[in-house]
């Protein structure tokens, strides 16, 4: 199942979000979570600019 996750945006978003909420429970990973979210936003903007 996990092989196909990258090709199913909704499912991968859901898994990512549940993983993020899991990380957010642990304050030592809070900065890392913000870093990952920030990079994802930049990545999405970059993809939008390509099209």
PDB file of C-alpha atoms in Angstrom:
ATOM      1  CA  UNK A   1       0.000   0.000   0.000  1.00  0.00           C
ATOM      2  CA  UNK A   2       2.735   2.461   0.931  1.00  0.00           C
ATOM      3  CA  UNK A   3       4.342   2.048  -2.498  1.00  0.00           C
ATOM      4  CA  UNK A   4       1.343   3.812  -4.032  1.00  0.00           C
ATOM      5  CA  UNK A   5       1.068   6.608  -1.468  1.00  0.00           C
ATOM      6  CA  UNK A   6       3.079   9.181  -3.512  1.00  0.00           C
ATOM      7  CA  UNK A   7       0.653   8.729  -6.409  1.00  0.00           C
ATOM      8  CA  UNK A   8      -2.438   9.331  -4.270  1.00  0.00           C
ATOM      9  CA  UNK A   9      -2.212  12.980  -3.116  1.00  0.00           C
ATOM     10  CA  UNK A  10      -5.196  12.856  -0.761  1.00  0.00           C
ATOM     11  CA  UNK A  11      -3.983   9.710   0.986  1.00  0.00           C
ATOM     12  CA  UNK A  12      -0.402  10.936   1.273  1.00  0.00           C
ATOM     13  CA  UNK A  13      -1.673  14.290   2.628  1.00  0.00           C
ATOM     14  CA  UNK A  14      -3.770  12.435   5.204  1.00  0.00           C
ATOM     15  CA  UNK A  15      -0.825  10.258   6.278  1.00  0.00           C
ATOM     16  CA  UNK A  16       1.447  13.305   6.409  1.00  0.00           C
ATOM     17  CA  UNK A  17      -1.065  15.266   8.496  1.00  0.00           C
ATOM     18  CA  UNK A  18      -1.575  12.418  10.955  1.00  0.00           C
ATOM     19  CA  UNK A  19       2.210  12.075  11.176  1.00  0.00           C
ATOM     20  CA  UNK A  20       2.517  15.832  11.745  1.00  0.00           C
ATOM     21  CA  UNK A  21      -0.058  15.803  14.552  1.00  0.00           C
ATOM     22  CA  UNK A  22       1.855  12.921  16.112  1.00  0.00           C
ATOM     23  CA  UNK A  23       5.085  14.941  15.964  1.00  0.00           C
ATOM     24  CA  UNK A  24       3.343  18.028  17.355  1.00  0.00           C
ATOM     25  CA  UNK A  25       2.549  16.063  20.506  1.00  0.00           C
ATOM     26  CA  UNK A  26       6.278  15.967  21.234  1.00  0.00           C
ATOM     27  CA  UNK A  27       7.621  19.462  21.865  1.00  0.00           C
ATOM     28  CA  UNK A  28      11.236  18.527  21.150  1.00  0.00           C
ATOM     29  CA  UNK A  29      10.269  18.026  17.484  1.00  0.00           C
ATOM     30  CA  UNK A  30       8.244  21.235  17.234  1.00  0.00           C
ATOM     31  CA  UNK A  31      10.892  23.233  15.355  1.00  0.00           C
ATOM     32  CA  UNK A  32      11.541  20.353  12.973  1.00  0.00           C
ATOM     33  CA  UNK A  33       7.805  20.168  12.243  1.00  0.00           C
ATOM     34  CA  UNK A  34       7.682  23.884  11.443  1.00  0.00           C
ATOM     35  CA  UNK A  35      10.723  23.446   9.197  1.00  0.00           C
ATOM     36  CA  UNK A  36       9.076  20.580   7.288  1.00  0.00           C
ATOM     37  CA  UNK A  37       5.760  22.442   6.901  1.00  0.00           C
ATOM     38  CA  UNK A  38       7.580  25.569   5.706  1.00  0.00           C
ATOM     39  CA  UNK A  39       9.517  23.572   3.107  1.00  0.00           C
ATOM     40  CA  UNK A  40       6.332  21.855   1.918  1.00  0.00           C
ATOM     41  CA  UNK A  41       4.629  25.226   1.426  1.00  0.00           C
ATOM     42  CA  UNK A  42       7.626  26.455  -0.591  1.00  0.00           C
ATOM     43  CA  UNK A  43       7.569  23.242  -2.619  1.00  0.00           C
ATOM     44  CA  UNK A  44       3.851  23.608  -3.415  1.00  0.00           C
ATOM     45  CA  UNK A  45       4.361  27.241  -4.482  1.00  0.00           C
ATOM     46  CA  UNK A  46       7.269  26.156  -6.688  1.00  0.00           C
ATOM     47  CA  UNK A  47       5.130  23.443  -8.327  1.00  0.00           C
ATOM     48  CA  UNK A  48       2.315  25.963  -8.912  1.00  0.00           C
ATOM     49  CA  UNK A  49       4.769  28.362 -10.560  1.00  0.00           C
ATOM     50  CA  UNK A  50       5.840  25.641 -12.988  1.00  0.00           C
ATOM     51  CA  UNK A  51       2.319  25.327 -14.428  1.00  0.00           C
TER      52      UNK A  51
END
